XYZ file of C-alpha atoms in Angstrom:
574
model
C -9.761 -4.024 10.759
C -10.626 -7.066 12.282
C -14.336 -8.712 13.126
C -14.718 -7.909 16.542
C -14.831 -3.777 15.894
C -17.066 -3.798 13.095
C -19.178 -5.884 15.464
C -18.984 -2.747 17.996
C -19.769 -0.475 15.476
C -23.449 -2.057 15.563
C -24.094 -0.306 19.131
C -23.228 3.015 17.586
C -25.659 5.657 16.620
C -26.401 5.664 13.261
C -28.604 8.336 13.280
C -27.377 11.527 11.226
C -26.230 8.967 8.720
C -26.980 8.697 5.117
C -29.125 6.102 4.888
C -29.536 3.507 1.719
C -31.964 0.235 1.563
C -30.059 -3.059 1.604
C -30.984 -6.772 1.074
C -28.898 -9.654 1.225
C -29.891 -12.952 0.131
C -27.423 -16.032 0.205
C -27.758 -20.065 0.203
C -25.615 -19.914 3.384
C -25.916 -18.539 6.868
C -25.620 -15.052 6.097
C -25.956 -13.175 9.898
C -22.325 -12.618 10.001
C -21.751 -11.089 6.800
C -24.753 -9.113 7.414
C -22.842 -7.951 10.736
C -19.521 -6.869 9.071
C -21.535 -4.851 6.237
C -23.473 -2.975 8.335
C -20.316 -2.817 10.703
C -17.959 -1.589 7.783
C -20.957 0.993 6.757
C -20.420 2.690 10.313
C -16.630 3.175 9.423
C -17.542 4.217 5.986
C -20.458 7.260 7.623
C -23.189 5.396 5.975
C -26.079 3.814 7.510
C -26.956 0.666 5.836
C -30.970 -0.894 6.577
C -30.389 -4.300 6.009
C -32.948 -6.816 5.366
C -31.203 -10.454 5.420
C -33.439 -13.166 3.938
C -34.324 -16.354 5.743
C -31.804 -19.344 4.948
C -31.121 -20.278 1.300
C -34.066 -17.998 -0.384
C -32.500 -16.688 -2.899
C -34.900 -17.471 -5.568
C -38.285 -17.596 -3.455
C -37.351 -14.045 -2.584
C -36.819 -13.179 -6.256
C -39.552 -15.073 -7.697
C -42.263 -14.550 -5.104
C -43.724 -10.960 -6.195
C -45.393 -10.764 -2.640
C -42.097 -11.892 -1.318
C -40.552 -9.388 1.976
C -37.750 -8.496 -0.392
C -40.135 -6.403 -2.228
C -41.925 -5.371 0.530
C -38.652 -4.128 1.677
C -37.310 -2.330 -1.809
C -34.056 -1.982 -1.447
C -31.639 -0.021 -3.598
C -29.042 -2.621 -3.179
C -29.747 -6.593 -3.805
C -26.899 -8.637 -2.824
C -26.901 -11.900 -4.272
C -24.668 -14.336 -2.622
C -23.934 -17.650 -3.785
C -21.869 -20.384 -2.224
C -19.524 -21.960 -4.046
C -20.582 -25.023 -1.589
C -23.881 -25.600 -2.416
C -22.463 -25.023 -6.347
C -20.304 -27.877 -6.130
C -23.369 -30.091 -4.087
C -25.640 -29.345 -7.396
C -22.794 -29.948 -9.980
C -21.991 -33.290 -8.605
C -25.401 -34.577 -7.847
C -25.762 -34.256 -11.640
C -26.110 -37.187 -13.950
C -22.272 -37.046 -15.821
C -23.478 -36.582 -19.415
C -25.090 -32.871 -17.672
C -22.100 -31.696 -15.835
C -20.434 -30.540 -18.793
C -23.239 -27.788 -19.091
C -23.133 -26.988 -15.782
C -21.892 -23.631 -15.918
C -24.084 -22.543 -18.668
C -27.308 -23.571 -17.283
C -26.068 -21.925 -14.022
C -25.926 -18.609 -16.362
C -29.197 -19.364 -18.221
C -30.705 -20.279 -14.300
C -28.721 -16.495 -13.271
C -29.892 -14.127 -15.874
C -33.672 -15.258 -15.043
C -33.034 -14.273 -11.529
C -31.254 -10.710 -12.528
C -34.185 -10.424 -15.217
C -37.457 -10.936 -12.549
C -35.377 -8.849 -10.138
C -35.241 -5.562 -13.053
C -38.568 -5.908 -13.282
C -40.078 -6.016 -10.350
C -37.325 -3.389 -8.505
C -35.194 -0.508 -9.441
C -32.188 -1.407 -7.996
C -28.667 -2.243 -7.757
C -27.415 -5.875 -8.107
C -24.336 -7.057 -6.443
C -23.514 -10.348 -7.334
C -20.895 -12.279 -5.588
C -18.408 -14.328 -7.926
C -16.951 -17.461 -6.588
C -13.783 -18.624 -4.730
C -12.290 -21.493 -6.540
C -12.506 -25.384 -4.848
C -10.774 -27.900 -6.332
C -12.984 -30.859 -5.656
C -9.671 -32.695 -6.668
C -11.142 -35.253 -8.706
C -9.515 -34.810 -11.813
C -6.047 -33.090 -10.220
C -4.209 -30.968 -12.978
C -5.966 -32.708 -15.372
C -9.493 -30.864 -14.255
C -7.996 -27.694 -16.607
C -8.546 -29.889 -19.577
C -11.733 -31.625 -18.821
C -15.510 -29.695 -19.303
C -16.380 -32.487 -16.616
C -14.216 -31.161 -13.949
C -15.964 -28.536 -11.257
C -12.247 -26.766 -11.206
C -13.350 -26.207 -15.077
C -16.839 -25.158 -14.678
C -16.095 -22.867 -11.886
C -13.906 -20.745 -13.085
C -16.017 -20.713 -16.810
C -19.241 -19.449 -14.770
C -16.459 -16.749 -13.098
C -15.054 -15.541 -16.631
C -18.870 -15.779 -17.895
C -20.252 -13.672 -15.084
C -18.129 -10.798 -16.085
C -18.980 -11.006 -19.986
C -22.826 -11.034 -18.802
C -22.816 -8.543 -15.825
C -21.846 -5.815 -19.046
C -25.030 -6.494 -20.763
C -26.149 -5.142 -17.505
C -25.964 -1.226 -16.319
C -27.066 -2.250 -12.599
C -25.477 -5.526 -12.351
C -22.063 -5.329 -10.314
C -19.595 -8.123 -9.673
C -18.113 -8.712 -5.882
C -15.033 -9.956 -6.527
C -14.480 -12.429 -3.663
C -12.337 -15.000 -6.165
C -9.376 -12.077 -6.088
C -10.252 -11.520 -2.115
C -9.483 -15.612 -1.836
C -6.268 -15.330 -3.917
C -4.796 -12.234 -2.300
C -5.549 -13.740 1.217
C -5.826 -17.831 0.835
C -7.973 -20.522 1.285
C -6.994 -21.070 4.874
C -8.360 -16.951 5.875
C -11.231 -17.637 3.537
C -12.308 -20.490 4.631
C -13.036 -22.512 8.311
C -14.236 -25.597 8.258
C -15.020 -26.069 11.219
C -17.506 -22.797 11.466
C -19.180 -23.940 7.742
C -20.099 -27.508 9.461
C -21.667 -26.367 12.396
C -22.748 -23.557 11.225
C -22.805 -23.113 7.577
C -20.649 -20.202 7.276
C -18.507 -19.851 4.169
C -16.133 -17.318 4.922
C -14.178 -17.359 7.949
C -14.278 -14.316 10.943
C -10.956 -12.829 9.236
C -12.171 -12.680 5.850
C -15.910 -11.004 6.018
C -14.166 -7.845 7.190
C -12.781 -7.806 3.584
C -15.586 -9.030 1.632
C -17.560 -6.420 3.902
C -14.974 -3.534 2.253
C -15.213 -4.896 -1.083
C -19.743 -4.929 -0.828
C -19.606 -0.830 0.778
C -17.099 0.187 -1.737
C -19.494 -0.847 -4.558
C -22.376 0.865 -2.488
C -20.434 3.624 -1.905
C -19.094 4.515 -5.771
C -22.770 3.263 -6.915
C -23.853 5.966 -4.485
C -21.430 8.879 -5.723
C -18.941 8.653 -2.954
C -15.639 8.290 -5.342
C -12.070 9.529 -5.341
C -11.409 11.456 -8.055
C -7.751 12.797 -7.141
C -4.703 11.172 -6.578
C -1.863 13.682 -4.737
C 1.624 12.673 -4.768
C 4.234 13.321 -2.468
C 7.791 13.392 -4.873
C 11.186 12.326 -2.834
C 10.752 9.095 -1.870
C 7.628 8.195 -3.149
C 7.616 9.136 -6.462
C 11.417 8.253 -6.842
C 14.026 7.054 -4.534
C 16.208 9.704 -3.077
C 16.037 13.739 -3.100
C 16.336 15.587 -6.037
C 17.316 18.316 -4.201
C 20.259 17.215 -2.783
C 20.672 13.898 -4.875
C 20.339 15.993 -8.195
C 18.467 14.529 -10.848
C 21.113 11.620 -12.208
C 21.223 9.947 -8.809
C 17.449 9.416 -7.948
C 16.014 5.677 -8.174
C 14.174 4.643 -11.122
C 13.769 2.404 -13.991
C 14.652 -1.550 -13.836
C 17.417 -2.080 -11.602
C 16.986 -2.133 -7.484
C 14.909 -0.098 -5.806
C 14.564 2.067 -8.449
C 12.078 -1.148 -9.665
C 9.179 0.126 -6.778
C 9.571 3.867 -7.635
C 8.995 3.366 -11.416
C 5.807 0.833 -10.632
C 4.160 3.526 -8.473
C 4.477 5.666 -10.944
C 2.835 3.086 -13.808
C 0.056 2.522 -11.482
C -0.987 6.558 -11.119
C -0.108 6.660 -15.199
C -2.819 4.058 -15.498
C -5.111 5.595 -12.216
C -4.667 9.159 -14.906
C -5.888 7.421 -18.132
C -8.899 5.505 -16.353
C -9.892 9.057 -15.337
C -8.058 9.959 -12.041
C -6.770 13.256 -11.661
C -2.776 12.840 -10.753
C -1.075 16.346 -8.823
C 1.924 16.956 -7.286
C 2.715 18.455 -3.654
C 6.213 18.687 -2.496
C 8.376 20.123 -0.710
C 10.951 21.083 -2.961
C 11.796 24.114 -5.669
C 9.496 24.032 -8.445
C 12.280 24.065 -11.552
C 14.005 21.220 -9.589
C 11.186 18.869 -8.873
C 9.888 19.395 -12.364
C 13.275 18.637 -14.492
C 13.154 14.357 -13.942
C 8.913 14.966 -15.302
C 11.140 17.167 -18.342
C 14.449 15.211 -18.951
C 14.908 11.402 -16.730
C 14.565 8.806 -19.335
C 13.134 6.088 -16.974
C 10.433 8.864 -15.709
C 6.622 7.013 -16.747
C 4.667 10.545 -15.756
C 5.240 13.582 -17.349
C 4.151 16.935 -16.517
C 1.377 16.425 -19.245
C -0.330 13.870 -16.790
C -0.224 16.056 -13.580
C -3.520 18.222 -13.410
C -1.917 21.046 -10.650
C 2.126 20.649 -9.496
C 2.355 21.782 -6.363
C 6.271 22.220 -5.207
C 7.128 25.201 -2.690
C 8.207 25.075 1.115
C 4.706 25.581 2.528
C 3.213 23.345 4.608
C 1.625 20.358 2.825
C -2.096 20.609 4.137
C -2.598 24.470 3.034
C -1.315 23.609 -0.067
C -3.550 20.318 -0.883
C -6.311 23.337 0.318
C -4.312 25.451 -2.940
C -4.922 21.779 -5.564
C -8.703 21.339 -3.593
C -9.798 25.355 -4.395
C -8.439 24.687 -8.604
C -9.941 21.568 -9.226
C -13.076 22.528 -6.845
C -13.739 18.566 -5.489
C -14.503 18.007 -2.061
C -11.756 16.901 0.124
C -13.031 13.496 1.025
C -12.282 13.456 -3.387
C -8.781 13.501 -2.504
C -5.827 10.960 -1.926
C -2.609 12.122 -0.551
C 0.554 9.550 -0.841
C 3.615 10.601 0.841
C 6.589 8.583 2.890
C 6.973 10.583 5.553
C 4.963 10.008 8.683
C 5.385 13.598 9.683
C 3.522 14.611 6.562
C 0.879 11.943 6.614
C 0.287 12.652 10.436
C -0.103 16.347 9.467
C -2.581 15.712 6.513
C -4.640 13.768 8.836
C -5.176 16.301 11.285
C -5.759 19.224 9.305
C -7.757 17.784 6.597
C -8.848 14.913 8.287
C -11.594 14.264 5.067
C -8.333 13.647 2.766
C -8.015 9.755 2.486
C -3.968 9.339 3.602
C -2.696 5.834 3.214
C -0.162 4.323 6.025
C 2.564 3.718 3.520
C 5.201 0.807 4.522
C 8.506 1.893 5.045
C 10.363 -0.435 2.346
C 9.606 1.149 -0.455
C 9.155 -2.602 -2.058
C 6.089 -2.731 -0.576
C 4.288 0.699 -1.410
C 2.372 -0.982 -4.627
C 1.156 -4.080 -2.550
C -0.332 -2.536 0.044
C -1.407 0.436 -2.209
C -3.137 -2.557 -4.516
C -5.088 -3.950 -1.489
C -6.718 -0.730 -0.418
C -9.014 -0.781 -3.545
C -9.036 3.180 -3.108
C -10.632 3.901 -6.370
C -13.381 1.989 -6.878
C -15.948 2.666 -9.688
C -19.076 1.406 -10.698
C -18.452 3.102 -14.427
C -15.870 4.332 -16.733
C -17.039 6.597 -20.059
C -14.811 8.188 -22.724
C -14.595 11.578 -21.183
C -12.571 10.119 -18.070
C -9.282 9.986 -20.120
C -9.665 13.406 -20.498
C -9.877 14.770 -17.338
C -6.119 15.553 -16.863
C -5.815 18.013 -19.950
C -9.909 19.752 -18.912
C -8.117 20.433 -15.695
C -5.119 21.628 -17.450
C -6.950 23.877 -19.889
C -8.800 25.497 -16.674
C -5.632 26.784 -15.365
C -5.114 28.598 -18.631
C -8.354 29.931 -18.489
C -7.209 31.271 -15.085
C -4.192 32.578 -15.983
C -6.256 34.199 -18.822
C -8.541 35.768 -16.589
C -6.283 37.780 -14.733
C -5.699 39.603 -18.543
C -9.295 41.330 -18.445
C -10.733 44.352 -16.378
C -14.002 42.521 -16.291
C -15.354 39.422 -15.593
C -18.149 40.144 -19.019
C -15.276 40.775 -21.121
C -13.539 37.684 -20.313
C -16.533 35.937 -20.703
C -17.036 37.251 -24.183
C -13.293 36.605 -25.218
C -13.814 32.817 -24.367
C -16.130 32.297 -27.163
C -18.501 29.540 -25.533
C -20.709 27.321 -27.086
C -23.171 23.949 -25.998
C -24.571 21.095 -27.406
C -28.166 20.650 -25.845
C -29.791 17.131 -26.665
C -31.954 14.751 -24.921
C -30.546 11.839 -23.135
C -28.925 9.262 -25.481
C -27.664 5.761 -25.341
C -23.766 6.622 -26.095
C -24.158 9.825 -23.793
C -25.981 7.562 -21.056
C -22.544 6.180 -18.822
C -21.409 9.765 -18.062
C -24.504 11.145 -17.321
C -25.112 8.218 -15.492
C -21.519 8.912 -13.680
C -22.871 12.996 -13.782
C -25.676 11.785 -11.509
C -24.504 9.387 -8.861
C -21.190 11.254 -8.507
C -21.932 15.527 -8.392
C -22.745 16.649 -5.109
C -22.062 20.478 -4.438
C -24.200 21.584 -7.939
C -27.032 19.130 -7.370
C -30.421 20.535 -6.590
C -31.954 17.624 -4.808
C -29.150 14.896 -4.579
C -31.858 12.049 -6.358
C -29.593 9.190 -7.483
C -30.282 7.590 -10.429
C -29.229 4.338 -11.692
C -28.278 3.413 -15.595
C -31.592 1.870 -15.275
C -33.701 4.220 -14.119
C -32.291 6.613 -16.624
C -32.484 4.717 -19.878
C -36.706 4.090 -18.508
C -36.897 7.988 -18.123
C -35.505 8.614 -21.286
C -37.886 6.076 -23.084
C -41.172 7.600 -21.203
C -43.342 10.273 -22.186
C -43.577 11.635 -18.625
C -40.245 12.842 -18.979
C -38.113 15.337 -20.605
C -34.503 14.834 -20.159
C -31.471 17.009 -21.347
C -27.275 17.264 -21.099
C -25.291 19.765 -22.229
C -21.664 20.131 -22.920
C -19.297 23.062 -23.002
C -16.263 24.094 -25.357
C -14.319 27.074 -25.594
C -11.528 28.544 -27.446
C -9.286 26.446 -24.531
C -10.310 23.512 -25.591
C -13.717 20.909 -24.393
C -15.400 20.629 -20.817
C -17.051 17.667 -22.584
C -20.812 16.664 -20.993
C -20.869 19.152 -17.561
C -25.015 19.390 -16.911
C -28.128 17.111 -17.124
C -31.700 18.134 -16.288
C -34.512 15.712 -16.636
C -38.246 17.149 -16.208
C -41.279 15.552 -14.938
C -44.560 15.640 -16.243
C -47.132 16.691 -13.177
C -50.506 17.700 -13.657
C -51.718 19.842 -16.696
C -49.051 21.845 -17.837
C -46.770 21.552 -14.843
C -43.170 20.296 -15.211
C -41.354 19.367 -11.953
C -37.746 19.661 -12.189
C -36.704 16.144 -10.902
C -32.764 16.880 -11.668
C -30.536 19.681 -11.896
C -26.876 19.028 -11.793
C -24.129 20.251 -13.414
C -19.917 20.027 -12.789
C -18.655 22.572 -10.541
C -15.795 23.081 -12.974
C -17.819 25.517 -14.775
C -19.396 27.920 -12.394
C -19.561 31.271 -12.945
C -19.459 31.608 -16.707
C -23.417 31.775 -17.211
C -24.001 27.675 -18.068
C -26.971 27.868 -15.621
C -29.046 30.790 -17.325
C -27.992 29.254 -20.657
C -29.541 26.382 -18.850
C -32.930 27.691 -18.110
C -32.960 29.610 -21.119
C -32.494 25.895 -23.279
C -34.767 24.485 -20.386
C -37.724 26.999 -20.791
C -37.698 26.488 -24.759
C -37.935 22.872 -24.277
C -40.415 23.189 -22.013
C -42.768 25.802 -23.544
C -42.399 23.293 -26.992
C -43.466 20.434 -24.965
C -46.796 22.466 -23.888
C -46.141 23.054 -20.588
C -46.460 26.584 -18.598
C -44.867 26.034 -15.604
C -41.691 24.824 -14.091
C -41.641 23.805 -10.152
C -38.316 23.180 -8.652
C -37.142 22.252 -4.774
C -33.874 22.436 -3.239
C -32.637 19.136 -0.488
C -30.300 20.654 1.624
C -27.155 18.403 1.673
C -23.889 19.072 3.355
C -22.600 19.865 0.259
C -24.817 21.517 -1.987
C -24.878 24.612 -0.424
C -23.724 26.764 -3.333
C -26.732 26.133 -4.798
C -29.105 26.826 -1.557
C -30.566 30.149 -3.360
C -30.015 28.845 -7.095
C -33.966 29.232 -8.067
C -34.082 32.808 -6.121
C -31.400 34.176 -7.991
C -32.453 32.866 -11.650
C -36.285 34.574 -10.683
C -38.476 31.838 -9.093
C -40.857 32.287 -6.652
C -41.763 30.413 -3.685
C -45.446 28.819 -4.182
C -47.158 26.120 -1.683
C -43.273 25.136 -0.551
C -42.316 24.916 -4.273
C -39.873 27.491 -6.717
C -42.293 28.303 -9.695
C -41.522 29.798 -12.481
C -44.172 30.895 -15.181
C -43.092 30.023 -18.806
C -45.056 32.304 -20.442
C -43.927 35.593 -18.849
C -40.356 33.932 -19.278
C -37.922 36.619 -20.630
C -34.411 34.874 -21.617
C -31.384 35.373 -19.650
C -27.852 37.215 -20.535
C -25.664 34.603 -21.461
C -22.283 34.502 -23.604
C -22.929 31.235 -24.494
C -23.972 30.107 -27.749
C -26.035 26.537 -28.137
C -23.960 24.664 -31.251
C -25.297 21.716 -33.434
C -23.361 18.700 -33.320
């Protein structure tokens, strides 16, 4: 994708378009960059409001508390940094200061990220910087605190160490964008003398990708599923005909890509990715190299649903969609054949289906550069997302066993933790938040930030609850926070909870918990509304069906004439 379309992509309509708040400031010219984000947004179905500060404001903008960046209030601050005007200040320093450059640059930094918190609930992207060698000190500027080489990369290795004392502070890794593409796409020199532009027209349609995929994961648009095609892709040759000692893996050759792929989804599963299969092939031959081949990395223990039959490959990625019940645009389908791809496309046209190179040798390169699984968290429960997925088909298979859906219920023996918010709880509900979309009542994002200040104020009144059964853990699966309104009125600011665990009572176990919590707090009253979204439509008549009324264009519900709710789920202490 070069410059010139994400340029078109301004005339388009935007309207219809989700639409988040986002402010740019930079101590270089900034109108192209501003361009290519909005641009990129287009391609990306989001409509991103852009204010741009004036030239090299960075800090009036920040500091100023009457300042048009506030006056805007943005979601998303992007702070941007030119490794330019970094090397101006380090060198117009007197040399006994240089060697604390990058420290005072940190000290200078934090200030800026501090003001900004409180002032604004946002989201902070920060750019890193690409490396200069000012080429003072040549190779010896690795061993020298004097060097700028030095300095620069210590403020780059300090800026990740600090950004992780910060829950809304996100690095925009433009140093590995310079490295993967070179100084001479990065940069023009030409275009940053006349006109003080830093990155060159090639590059700012990749730092443009790298800025919306951070808006978009901060925003809850993730992948969560990783679907692999097996012949081919997952190793060289056809099991089928090839039979199982003559596919490609392991060290040697070509086998060398296959078995690389296949480290890079291990380490996709264990970050939280769910890995599945769909091929075209017979189901106790595709599975015997995940059972017996020595040089396989994944096992069938790491596949969530395996897929292998002669049906056509779109119906059954609908078959993996309808078990792990994520939305399509979740989903990322790998396969080498262009008929297959082609057919993906048009079917399921949400499904996110790589161009895959034809020499194998290349699959993890490219497949490196998309960046297709960004994330702007990672908690404990992620690693065990593979084997909550697997446990759900056994409940399945389970559930076929009972005349009645009660009696199955019963036999599952379910029980829930209900707390308030806490800090080691607070990434995945955090992740809960920005990422559910079908079981979300009103579709409210909230930050890290804004969660840990509604968990410390008294206007609130914030739970999660988790889920076990005789299968084995859901882990955290709801949250509900509750705002204080006028006397004795509760507004239910958040309702969310994972679509893995529908139907099994969790949300009148829910209300019940909710109501008790409620009624001990002193209030008599809950009020609820539902946002329509294009997603959350199984929950369009969620307060009608658990006995709210419609008041004034609010669901009510009266706590005192509360009576509690069926449920075969039993709260547990921790």
């Amino acid at each position: 994708m070069d410059f010139r379309r994400l340029k078109k992509n301004l005339k388009k309509d935007f309207s219809g378009l989700p639409a988040q708040r986002v402010a740019i400031l930079g101590d270089s010219a900034t109108q192209m960059l501003h361009q290519a984000i909005r641009g990129y947004g287009y391609e990306e179905q989001l409509n991103l409001e852009i204010f741009e500060a004036d030239y090299d404001q960075i800090e009036r903008q920040i500091y100023d508390p009457a300042s048009e960046l506030y006056r805007f209030a943005p979601k998303f601050v992007i702070i941007f940094p030119s490794v330019q005007k970094l090397m101006h200040k380090f060198h117009a320093l007197p040399k006994e200061k240089q060697a604390a450059f990058a420290d005072v640059y940190l000290d200078d930094l934090q200030q800026l990220w501090n003001t900004l918190n409180n002032r604004l609930s946002c989201t902070i992207i920060n750019f890193n910087f690409v490396e200069i060698d000012d080429a003072v000190f040549g190779n010896f500027a690795n061993k020298t605190a004097f060097s700028f080489l030095y300095q620069i990369r210590k403020i780059n290795f300090s800026l990740m160490n600090l950004a992780r004392d910060y829950r809304n502070v996100f690095i925009n890794d433009v140093a590995a964008l310079h490295n993967r593409f070179g100084s001479h796409a990065a940069f023009d020199a030409r275009m940053y003398v006349s006109a003080k532009m830093v990155f060159g027209i090639d590059f700012l349609p990749h730092v443009a990708k790298n800025t919306v995929d951070l808006i978009k994961a901060a925003s809850g648009k993730i992948r969560k599923c990783l679907i692999l095609d097996l012949d081919n892709t997952v190793w060289g040759g056809v099991i089928g005909d090839d039979g199982m000692e003559k596919i490609q893996l392991g060290d040697l050759g070509l086998g060398h890509a296959f078995t690389e792929l296949q480290m890079w989804a291990k380490q996709l599963k264990e970050r939280g990715i769910i890995l599945a299969i769909c091929s075209k092939n017979t189901e106790h031959i595709a599975k015997e190299p995940f059972e017996k081949h020595p040089d396989m990395i994944l096992r069938l223990e790491d596949i969530a649903v395996f897929v292998a039959n002669w049906e056509n490959k779109a119906d059954n990625i609908k078959h993996i969609q309808s078990i792990l019940n994520i939305g399509f645009d979740s989903m990322v389908f790998i396969d080498d054949n262009p008929f297959e791809r082609n057919l993906v496309r048009e079917m399921l046209p949400e499904v996110t289906v790589p161009e895959l190179p034809e020499d194998p040798a290349e699959y993890m390169p490219f497949l490196r550069s998309l960046n297709l699984f960004e994330t702007t968290a990672f908690s404990q429960e992620d690693g065990k997302r593979t084997s909550q997925y697997q446990a759900e088909a056994k409940r399945r298979e389970q559930q076929q066993q009972f005349s009645s859906l009660d009696d199955y219920l019963k036999n599952l023996n379910m029980q829930s933790v209900v707390k308030p918010f806490d800090a080691f709880h607070l990434p995945r509900i955090a992740q809960l938040i920005q990422r559910s979309n079908q079981f979300n009542l009103r579709t409210i994002r909230h930050s890290e930030q804004e969660i840990q200040t509604i968990m410390q104020s008294e206007n609130y009144l914030d739970l999660y609850f988790t889920l076990e059964d005789r299968f084995g853990e859901h882990g955290l699966i709801s949250v509900i926070i509750l705002k204080a309104q006028e006397a004795g009125i509760a507004f239910i600011d958040t309702w969310i909870m994972s679509c893995r665990v529908l139907k099994r009572g969790m949300e009148d176990f829910s209300l019940n918990k909710l109501v008790d919590r409620a009624r001990a707090a002193g209030f008599k009253k809950l009020t609820g509304e539902y946002i329509s979204t294009p997603k959350n439509g199984i929950v369009k008549n969620h307060y009608h069906q658990l006995g709210f009324t419609v008041q004034n264009g609010h669901w009510e519900l009266d706590i005192e004439q509360y009576q509690p709710r069926n449920t075969f789920i039993k709260e547990k202490s921790e």
